[in-house]
Coordinates of C-alpha atoms in Angstrom, one line a residue:
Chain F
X80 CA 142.2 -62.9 176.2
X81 CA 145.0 -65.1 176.7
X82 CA 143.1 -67.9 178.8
X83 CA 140.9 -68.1 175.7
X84 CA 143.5 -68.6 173.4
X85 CA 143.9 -72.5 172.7
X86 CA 146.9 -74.0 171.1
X87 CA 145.8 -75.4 168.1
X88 CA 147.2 -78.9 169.6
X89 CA 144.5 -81.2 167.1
X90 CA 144.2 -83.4 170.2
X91 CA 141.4 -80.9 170.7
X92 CA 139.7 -82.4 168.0
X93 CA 139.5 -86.1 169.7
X94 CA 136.8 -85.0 172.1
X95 CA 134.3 -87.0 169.8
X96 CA 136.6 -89.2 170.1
X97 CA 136.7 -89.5 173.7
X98 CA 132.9 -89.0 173.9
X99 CA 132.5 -91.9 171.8
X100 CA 135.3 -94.1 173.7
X101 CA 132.7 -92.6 177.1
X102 CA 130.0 -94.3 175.8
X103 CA 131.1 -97.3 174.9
X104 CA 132.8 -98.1 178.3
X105 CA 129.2 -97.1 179.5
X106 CA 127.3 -99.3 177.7
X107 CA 129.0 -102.3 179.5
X108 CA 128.1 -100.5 183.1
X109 CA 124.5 -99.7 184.5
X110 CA 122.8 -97.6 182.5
X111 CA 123.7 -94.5 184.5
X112 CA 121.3 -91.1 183.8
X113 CA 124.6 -89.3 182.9
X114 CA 125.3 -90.7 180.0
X115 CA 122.7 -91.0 177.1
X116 CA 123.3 -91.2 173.3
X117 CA 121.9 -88.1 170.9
X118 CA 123.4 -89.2 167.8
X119 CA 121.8 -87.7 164.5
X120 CA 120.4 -89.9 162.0
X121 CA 122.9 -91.9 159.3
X122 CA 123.3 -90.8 156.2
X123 CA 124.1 -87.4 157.4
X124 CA 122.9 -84.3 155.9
X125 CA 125.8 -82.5 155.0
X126 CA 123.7 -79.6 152.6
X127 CA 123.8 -77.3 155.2
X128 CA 127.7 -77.5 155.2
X129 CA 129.8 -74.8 153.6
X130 CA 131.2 -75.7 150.2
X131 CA 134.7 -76.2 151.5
X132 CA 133.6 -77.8 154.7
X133 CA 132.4 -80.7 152.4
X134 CA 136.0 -80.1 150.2
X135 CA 137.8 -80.9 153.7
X136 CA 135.3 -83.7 155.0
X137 CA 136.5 -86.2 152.1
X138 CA 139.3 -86.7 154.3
X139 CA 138.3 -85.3 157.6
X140 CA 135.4 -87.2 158.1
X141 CA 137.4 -90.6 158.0
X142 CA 137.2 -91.6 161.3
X143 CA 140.5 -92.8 161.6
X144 CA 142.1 -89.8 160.4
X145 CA 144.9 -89.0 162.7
X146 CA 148.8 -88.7 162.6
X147 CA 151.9 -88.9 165.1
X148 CA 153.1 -85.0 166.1
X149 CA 156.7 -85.3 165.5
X150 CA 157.5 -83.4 168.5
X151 CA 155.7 -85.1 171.7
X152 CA 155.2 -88.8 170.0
X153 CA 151.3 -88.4 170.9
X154 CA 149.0 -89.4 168.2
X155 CA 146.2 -86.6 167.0
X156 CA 143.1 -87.6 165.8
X157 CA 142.4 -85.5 163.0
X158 CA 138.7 -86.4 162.2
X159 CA 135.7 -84.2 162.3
X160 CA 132.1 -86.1 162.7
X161 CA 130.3 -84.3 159.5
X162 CA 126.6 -85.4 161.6
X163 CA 127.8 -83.4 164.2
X164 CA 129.7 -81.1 162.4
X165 CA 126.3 -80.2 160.2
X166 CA 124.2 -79.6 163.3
X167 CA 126.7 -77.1 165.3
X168 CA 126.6 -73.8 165.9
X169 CA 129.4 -73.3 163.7
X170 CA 128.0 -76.0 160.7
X171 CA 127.7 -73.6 157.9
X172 CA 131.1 -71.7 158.2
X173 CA 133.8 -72.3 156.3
X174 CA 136.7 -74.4 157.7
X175 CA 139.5 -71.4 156.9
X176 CA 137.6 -68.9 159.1
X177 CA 139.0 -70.4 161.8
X178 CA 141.8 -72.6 160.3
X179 CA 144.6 -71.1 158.8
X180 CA 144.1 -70.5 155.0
X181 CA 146.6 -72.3 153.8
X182 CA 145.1 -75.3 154.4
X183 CA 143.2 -75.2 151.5
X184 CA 145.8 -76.4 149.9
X185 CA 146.4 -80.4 150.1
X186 CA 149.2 -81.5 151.1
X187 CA 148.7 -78.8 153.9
X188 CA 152.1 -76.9 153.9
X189 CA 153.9 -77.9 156.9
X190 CA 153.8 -74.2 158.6
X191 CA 149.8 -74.5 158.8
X192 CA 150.6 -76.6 161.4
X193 CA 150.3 -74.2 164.5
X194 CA 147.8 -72.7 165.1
X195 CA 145.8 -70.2 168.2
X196 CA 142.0 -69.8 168.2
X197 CA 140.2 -67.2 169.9
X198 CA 136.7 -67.3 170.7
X199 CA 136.5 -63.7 171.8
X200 CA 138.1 -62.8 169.1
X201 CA 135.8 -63.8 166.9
X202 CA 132.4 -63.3 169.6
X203 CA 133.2 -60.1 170.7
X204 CA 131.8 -58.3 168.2
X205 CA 128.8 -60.6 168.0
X206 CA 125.3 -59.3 167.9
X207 CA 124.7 -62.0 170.2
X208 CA 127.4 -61.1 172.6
X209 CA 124.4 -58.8 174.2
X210 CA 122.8 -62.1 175.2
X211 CA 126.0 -64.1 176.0
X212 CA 128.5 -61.8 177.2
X213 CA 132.1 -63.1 175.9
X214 CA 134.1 -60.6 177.9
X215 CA 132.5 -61.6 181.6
X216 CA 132.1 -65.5 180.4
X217 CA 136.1 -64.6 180.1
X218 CA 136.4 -63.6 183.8
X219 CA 134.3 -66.2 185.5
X220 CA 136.6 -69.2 183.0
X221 CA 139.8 -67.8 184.4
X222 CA 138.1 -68.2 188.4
X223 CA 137.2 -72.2 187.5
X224 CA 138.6 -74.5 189.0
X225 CA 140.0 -76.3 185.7
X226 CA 142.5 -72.9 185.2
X227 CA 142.0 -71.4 188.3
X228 CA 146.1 -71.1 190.1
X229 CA 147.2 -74.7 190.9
X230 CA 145.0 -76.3 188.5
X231 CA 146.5 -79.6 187.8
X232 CA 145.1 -79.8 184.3
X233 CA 145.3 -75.9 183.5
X234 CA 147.9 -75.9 180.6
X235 CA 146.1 -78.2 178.9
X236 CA 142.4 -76.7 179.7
X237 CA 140.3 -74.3 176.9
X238 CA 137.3 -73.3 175.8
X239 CA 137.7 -76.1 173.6
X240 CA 137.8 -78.7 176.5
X241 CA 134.3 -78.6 177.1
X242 CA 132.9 -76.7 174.0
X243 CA 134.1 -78.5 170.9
X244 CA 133.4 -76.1 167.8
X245 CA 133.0 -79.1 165.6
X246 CA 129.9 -80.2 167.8
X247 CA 129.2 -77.3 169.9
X248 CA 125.1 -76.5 169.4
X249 CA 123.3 -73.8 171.8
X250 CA 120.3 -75.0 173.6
X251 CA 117.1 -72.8 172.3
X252 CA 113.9 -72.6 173.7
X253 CA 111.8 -75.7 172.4
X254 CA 114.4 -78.1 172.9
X255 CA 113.5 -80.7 175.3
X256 CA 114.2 -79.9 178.7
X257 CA 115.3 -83.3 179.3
X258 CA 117.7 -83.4 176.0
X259 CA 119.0 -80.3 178.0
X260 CA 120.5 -81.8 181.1
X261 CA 121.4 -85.0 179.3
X262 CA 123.7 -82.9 176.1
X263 CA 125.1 -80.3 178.9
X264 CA 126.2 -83.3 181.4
X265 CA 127.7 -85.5 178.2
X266 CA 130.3 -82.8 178.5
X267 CA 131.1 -83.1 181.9
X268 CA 131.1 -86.9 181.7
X269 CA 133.5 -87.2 178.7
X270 CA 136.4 -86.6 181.3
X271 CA 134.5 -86.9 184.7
X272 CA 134.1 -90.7 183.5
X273 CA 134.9 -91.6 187.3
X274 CA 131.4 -91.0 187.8
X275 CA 129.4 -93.7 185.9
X276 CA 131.7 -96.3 188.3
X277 CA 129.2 -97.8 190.4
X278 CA 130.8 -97.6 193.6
X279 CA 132.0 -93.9 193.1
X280 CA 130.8 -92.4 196.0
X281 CA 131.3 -88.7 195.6
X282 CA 127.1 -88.2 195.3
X283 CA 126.2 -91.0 197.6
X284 CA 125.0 -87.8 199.8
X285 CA 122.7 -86.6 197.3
X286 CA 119.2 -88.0 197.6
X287 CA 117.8 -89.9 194.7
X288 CA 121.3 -89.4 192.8
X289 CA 119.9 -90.7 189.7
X290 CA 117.1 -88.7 189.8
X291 CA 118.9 -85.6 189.5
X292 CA 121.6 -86.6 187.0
X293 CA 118.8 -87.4 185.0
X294 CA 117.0 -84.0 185.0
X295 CA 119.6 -81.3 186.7
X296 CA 122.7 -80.1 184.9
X297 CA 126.0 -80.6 186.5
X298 CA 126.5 -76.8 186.2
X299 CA 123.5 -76.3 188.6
X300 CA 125.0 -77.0 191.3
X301 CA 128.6 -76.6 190.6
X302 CA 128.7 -73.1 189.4
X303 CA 127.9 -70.0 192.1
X304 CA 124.4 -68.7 191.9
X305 CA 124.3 -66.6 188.8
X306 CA 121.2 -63.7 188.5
X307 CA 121.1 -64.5 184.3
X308 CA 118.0 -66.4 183.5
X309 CA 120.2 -67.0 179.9
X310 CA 123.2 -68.8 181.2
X311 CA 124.9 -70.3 184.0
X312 CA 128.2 -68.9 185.4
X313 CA 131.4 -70.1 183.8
X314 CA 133.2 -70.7 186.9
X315 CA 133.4 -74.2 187.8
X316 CA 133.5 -74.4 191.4
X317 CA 135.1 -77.5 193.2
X318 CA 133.3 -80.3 194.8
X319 CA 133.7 -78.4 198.1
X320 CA 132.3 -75.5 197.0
X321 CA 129.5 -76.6 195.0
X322 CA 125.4 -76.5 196.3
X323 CA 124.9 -78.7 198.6
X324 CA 121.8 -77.1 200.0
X325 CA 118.5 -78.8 199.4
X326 CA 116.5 -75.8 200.0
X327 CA 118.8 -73.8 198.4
X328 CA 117.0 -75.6 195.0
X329 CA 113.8 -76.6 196.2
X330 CA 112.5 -73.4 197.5
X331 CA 110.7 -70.4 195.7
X332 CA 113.9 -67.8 196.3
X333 CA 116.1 -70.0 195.1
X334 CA 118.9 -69.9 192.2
X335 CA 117.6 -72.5 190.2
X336 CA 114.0 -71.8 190.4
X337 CA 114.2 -68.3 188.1
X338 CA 115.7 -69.8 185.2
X339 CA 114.3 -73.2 185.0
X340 CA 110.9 -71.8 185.9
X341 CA 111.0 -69.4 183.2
X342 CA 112.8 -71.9 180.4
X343 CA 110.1 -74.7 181.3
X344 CA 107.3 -72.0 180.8
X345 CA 109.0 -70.8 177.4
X346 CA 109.1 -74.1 176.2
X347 CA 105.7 -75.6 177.4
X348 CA 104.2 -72.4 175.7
X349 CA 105.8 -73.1 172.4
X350 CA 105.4 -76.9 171.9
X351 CA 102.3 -76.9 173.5
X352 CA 100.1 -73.7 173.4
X353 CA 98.3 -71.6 176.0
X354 CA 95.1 -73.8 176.8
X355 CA 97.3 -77.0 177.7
X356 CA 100.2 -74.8 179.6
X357 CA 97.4 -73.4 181.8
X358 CA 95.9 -76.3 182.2
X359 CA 99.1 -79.1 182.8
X360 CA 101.3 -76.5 183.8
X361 CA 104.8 -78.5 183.6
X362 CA 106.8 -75.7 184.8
X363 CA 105.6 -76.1 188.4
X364 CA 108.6 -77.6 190.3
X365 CA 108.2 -79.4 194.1
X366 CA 109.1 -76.9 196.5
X367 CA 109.3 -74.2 194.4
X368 CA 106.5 -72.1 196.1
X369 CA 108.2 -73.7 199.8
X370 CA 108.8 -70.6 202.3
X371 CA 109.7 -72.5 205.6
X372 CA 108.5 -69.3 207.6
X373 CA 105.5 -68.3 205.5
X374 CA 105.1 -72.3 206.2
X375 CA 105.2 -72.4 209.7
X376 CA 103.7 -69.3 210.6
X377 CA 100.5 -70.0 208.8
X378 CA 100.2 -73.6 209.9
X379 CA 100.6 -72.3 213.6
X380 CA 98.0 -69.3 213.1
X381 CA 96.2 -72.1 211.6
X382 CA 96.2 -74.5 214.1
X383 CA 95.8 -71.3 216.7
X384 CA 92.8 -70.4 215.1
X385 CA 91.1 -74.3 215.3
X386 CA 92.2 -74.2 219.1
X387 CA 90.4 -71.0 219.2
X388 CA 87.0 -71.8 217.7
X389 CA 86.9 -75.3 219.2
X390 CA 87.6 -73.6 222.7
X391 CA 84.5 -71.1 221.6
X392 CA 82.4 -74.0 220.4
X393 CA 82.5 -76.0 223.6
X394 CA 82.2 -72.9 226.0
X395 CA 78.6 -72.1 223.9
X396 CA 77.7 -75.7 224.6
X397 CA 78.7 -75.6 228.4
X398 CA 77.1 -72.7 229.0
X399 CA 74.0 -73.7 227.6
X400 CA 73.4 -77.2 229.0
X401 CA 74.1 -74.9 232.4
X402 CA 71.2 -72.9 230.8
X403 CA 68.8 -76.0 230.2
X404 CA 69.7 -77.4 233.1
X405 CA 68.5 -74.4 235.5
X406 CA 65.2 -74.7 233.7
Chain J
X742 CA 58.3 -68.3 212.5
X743 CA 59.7 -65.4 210.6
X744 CA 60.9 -66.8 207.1
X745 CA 62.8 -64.6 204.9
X746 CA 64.0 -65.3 201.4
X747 CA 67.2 -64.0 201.2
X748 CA 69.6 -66.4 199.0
X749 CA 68.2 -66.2 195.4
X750 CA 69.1 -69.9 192.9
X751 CA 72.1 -68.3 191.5
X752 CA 73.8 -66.9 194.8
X753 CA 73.2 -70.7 196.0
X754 CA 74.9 -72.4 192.6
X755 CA 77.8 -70.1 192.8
X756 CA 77.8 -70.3 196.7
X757 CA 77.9 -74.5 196.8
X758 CA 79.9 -74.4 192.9
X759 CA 82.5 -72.3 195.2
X760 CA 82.7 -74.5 198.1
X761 CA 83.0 -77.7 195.9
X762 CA 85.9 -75.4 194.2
X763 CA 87.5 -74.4 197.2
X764 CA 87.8 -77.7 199.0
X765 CA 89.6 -79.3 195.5
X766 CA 91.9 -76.6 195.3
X767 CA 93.0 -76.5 198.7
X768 CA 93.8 -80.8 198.7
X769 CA 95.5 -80.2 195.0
X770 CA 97.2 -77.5 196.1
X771 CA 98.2 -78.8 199.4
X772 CA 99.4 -82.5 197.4
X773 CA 101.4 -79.9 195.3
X774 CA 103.1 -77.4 197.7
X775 CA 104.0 -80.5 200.3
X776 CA 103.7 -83.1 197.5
X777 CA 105.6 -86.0 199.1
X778 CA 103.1 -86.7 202.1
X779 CA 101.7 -89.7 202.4
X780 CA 98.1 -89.1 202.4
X781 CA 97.9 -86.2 199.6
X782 CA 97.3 -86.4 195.4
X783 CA 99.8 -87.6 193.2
X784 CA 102.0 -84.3 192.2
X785 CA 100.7 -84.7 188.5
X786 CA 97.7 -85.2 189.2
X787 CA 97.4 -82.8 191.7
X788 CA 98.8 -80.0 189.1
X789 CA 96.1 -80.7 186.4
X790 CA 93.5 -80.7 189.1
X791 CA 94.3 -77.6 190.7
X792 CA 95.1 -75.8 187.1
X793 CA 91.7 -76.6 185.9
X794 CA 90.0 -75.6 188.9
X795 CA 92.1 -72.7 189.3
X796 CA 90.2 -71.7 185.8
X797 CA 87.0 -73.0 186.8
X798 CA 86.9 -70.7 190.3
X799 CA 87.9 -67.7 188.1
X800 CA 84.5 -68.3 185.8
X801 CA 83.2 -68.4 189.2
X802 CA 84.2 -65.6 190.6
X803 CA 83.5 -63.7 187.4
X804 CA 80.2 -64.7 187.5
X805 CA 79.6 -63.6 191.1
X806 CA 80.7 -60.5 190.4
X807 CA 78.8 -60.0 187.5
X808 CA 75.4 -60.9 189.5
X809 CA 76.5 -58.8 192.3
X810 CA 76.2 -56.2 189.5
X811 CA 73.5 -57.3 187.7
X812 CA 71.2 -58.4 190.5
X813 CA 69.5 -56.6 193.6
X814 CA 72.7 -59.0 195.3
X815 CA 74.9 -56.3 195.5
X816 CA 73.5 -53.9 197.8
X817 CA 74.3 -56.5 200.7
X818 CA 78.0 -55.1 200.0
X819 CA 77.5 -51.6 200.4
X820 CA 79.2 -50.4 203.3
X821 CA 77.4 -48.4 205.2
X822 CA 80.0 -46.2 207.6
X823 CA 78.1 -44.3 209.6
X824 CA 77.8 -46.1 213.4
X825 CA 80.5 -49.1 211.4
X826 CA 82.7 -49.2 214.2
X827 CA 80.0 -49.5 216.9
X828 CA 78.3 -51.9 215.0
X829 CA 81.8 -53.9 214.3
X830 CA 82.3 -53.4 218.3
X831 CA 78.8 -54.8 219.2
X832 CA 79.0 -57.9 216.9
X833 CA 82.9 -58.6 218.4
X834 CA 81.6 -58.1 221.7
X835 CA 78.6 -60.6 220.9
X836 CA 80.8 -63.4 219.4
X837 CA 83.2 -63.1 222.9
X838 CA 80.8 -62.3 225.6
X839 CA 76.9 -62.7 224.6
X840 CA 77.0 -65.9 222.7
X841 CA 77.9 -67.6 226.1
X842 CA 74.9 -65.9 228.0
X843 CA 72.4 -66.0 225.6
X844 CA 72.4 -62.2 224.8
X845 CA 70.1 -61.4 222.0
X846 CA 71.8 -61.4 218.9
X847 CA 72.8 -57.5 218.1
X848 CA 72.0 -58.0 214.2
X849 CA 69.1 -58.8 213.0
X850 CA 68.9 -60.4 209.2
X851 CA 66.4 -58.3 207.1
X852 CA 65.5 -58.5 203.3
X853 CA 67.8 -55.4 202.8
X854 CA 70.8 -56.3 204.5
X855 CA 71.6 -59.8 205.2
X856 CA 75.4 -59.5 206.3
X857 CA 76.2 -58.4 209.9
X858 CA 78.5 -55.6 209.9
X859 CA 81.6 -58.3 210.6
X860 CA 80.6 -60.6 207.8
X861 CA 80.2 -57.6 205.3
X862 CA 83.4 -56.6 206.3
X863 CA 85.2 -60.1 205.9
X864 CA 83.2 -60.8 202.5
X865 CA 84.3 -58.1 201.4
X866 CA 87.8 -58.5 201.9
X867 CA 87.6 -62.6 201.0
X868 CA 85.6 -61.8 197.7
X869 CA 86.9 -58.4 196.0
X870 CA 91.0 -58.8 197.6
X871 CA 92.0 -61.7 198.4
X872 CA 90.2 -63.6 195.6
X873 CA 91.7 -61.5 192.9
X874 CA 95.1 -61.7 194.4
X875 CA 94.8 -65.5 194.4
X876 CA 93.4 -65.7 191.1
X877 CA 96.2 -63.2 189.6
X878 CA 98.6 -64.9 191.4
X879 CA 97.8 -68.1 190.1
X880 CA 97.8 -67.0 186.5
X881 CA 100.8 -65.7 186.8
X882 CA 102.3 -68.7 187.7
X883 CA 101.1 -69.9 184.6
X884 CA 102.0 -67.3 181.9
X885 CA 104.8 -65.8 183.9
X886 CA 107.1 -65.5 180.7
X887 CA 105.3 -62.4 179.7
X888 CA 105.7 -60.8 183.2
X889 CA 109.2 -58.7 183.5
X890 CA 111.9 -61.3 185.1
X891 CA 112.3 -59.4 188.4
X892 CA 110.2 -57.1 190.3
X893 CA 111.9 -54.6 192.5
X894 CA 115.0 -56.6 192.4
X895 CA 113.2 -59.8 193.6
X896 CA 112.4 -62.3 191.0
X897 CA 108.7 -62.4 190.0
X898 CA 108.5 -66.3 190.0
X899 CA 109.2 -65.7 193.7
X900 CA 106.9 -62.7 194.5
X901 CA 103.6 -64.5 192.4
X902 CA 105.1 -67.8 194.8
X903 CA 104.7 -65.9 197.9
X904 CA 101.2 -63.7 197.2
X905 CA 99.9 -67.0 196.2
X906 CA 100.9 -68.7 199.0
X907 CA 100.0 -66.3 201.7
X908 CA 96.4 -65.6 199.9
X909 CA 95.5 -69.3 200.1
X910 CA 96.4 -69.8 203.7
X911 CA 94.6 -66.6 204.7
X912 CA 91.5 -68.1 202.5
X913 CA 92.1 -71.5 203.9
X914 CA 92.0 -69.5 207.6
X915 CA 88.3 -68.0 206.3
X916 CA 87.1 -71.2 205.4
X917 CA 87.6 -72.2 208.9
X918 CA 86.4 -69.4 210.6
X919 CA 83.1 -69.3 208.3
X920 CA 82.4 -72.9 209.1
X921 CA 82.6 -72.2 212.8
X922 CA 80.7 -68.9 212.2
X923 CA 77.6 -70.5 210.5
X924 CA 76.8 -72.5 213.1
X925 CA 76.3 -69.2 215.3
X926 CA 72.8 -68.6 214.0
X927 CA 69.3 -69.0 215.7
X928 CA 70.0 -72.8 216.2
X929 CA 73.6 -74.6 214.6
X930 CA 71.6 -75.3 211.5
X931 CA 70.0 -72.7 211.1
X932 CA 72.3 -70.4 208.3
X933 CA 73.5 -73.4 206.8
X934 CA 69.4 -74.3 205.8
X935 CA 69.2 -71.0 204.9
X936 CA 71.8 -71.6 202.3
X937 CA 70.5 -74.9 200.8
X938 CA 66.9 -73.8 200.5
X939 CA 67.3 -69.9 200.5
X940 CA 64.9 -69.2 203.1
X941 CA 65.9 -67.5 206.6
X942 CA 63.5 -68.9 209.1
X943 CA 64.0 -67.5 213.1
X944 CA 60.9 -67.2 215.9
X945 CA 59.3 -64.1 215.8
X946 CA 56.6 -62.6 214.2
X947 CA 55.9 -63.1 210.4
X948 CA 56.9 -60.1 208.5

């Protein structure tokens, strides 16, 4: 439990912030199919949003909200994106059943300062911990390599880090497969910015790079095979660990295929029906039905079998133009 | 001239229908499973192509079965085991010894049965196993959501992959071997007529 718990240090709540700072240093370099903007429509619609959510937005959705922590000098930013806000997971609770109730109260009394969060605490007696398993999500986080012993970044590292509860949404069946890979790898990219650099060469091995940042998650390759067609692993394994295999995507037994194969056929089924998913089939990936040996084999009892009936064919003729020919 | 009329309009529609089918679904699906080389479909094109004549060559296949049923057809594929393995011995030793020597052929087509014991046999399997394990298989590819995730342990995306795969290369193998087959008749043309007009014709005696 204790890896979970996160320091209430606000500077959690500048990943937007960061996110925002990502993009805009992108939009001056090649597009790159890491980075891709999924904004929600201005005005935003803030009914969903608790009663007191809206109470605290009046400040907390300035975007410059943000204030100097006495103690280490660094300055917090303090704002909440209510767009964002509205359309996460957590967009119709109210702020206090995370946040410390004394902050209802304005000016905030100076003890509401500090605060821990918990996600298990909350998710472990979640109906839908069945389907997302909090507890071994637990173990796999405290084998990544972002908290794993000698972590650089570790003290600093959370839940949080990568799934901020003011944004965080869950991908559901129906949503674009493509919107996908592109929201899962904006998390990634908001501190792996080292990435979009056009000269970075730590995928110059991959072929057509762009091609799978565009429409493979990060975690696809850089978490350990996983036998849940609902999740990946939360271990992040490092580069050197990570998939390098071509076949061990692009082949019918392998890790990816399971899942993808059977999100791709959820979602062409629900958006567009059983006549066109027979008939388009989108869920059919290249190489996915690849066996090398199944390959090989057959082509060579294949090509055995043409050497065979060719042989046949011209010992019938030479036998009977020595027939005719005795005549 | 001995003329028999042994394949009825239908058996000819489905038969050609079939062959039209067959030779589609083996270059989509080829473009598909090695979709990269040079000289094959275009992958999306190749996956609308094979889908809808993947649903086509099930109507087909429905429909031969059903005339199989419906029609005199079907007593072609009525094994009949007594004397099989001689028979099945006499026609192997034909097709490896006799052929070259001009040995009499050791079956002779009549109105009642017009399938040498080997080529009974070989429809058989082709047309009521590996045909519905091909056309399963490729269905489930399709709605494979409503199929359990794994399958002994083994995930069923995998196992559906693999029946599919190996069914079409062994059909692919009788497509072959019937082309050579064919040509085995009285003369090299002689069963493929038979199969565009209907009528058998050999020397001999009129029946």
């Amino acid at each position: 439990m204790r890896l979970f718990q996160a320091r209430s240090r606000i500077s959690r709540h500048a990943l937007p912030w960061v996110v925002a700072c990502a993009l805009s240093f992108a939009s001056s370099l090649p597009a790159s199919p890491l980075l891709d903007s999924d904004r929600p429509e201005y005005p935003p619609d803030t009914t969903e949003l608790d009663s007191q959510a809206r109470d605290c937005l009046r400040c907390h959705a300035m975007e410059t909200l943000a204030y100097r922590d006495p103690e280490t000098g660094e300055i917090l930013d303090l704002a909440v994106d209510p767009r964002l806000l509205s359309h996460s997971v957590h967009g119709e609770m109210a702020c206090t059943e995370c946040h410390r109730r004394s902050y209802r109260r304005y000016p905030h009394p100076e003890q509401a300062g500090r605060e821990t969060f918990s996600c298990v605490g909350c998710h472990e007696d979640d109906p839908e911990d069945a389907t997302y398993q909090f507890l071994s999500i637990e173990e796999e986080y405290a084998r990544s390599v972002h908290v794993a012993p000698g972590a650089s970044e570790a003290e600093d590292f959370s839940c949080h880090s990568c799934h901020d509860p003011h944004v965080f949404r869950v991908s559901r069946v129906g949503k674009e497969i493509g919107q996908v890979v592109r929201d899962d790898n904006r998390v990634c990219m908001s501190c792996h910015r080292e990435l979009t650099d056009p000269l970075d060469t730590t995928h110059a091995w991959l072929p057509k790079r762009d091609a799978h940042w565009a429409s493979v998650r990060c975690l696809e390759c850089h978490t350990p095979p996983s036998d849940r067609a609902e999740r990946v692993s939360h271990q992040i394994l490092p580069a050197e660990d990570s998939a390098r295999d071509c076949v061990g995507c692009h082949s019918s037994d392998a890790r990816l295929l399971n899942r993808l194969y059977h999100y791709r056929s959820q979602e062409d089924l629900a958006r567009k029906g059983l006549i066109a998913k027979a008939l388009f089939n989108e869920a059919y990936v290249v190489g996915m039905s690849r066996n090398p040996t199944l390959d090989a084999l057959s082509l060579l009892v294949i090509g055995l079998t043409l050497l065979g009936l060719t042989a046949h064919g011209v010992g019938r003729y030479l036998t009977y133009r020595r027939r005719t020919n005795r005549q | 001239m001995r003329s028999l009329y042994l394949y009825a309009g239908w058996v000819r529609l489905w038969h050609w229908l079939n062959a039209l089918l067959f030779l589609i679904l083996i270059l989509s699906g080829a473009s598909m499973h090695y979709a990269g080389t040079p000289w094959l479909l275009d992958f999306e094109t190749a996956v609308t192509l094979h889908n809808t004549t993947g649903i086509l060559l099930t109507l087909s296949w429905i429909g031969f079965v059903a005339g199989n049923l419906l029609t005199d057809n079907g007593r072609h594929y009525r094994i009949r085991f007594r004397g099989l393995l001689d028979r099945l011995f006499e026609q192997s030793r034909y097709y490896a010894f006799g052929i070259f020597q001009d040995a009499p052929h050791p079956f002779h087509v009549s109105a009642e049965m017009k399938l040498n014991t080997l080529q009974q046999l070989s429809y058989l399997g082709v047309m009521y196993l590996l045909m519905p394990l091909l056309l399963l298989s490729g269905w489930s590819f399709l709605f494979s959501v409503y199929l359990p995730e794994t399958l002994f342990g083994v995930g069923t995306v995998w196992i559906v992959a693999m029946t599919h795969l190996t069914t079409s290369y062994l059909l692919v193998l009788f497509l072959l071997v019937h082309l050579y087959i064919i040509t085995t008749g009285e003369t090299v043309l002689t069963n493929l007529r038979a199969m565009v007009t209907g009528w058998h014709r050999e020397r001999g005696e009129p029946q």
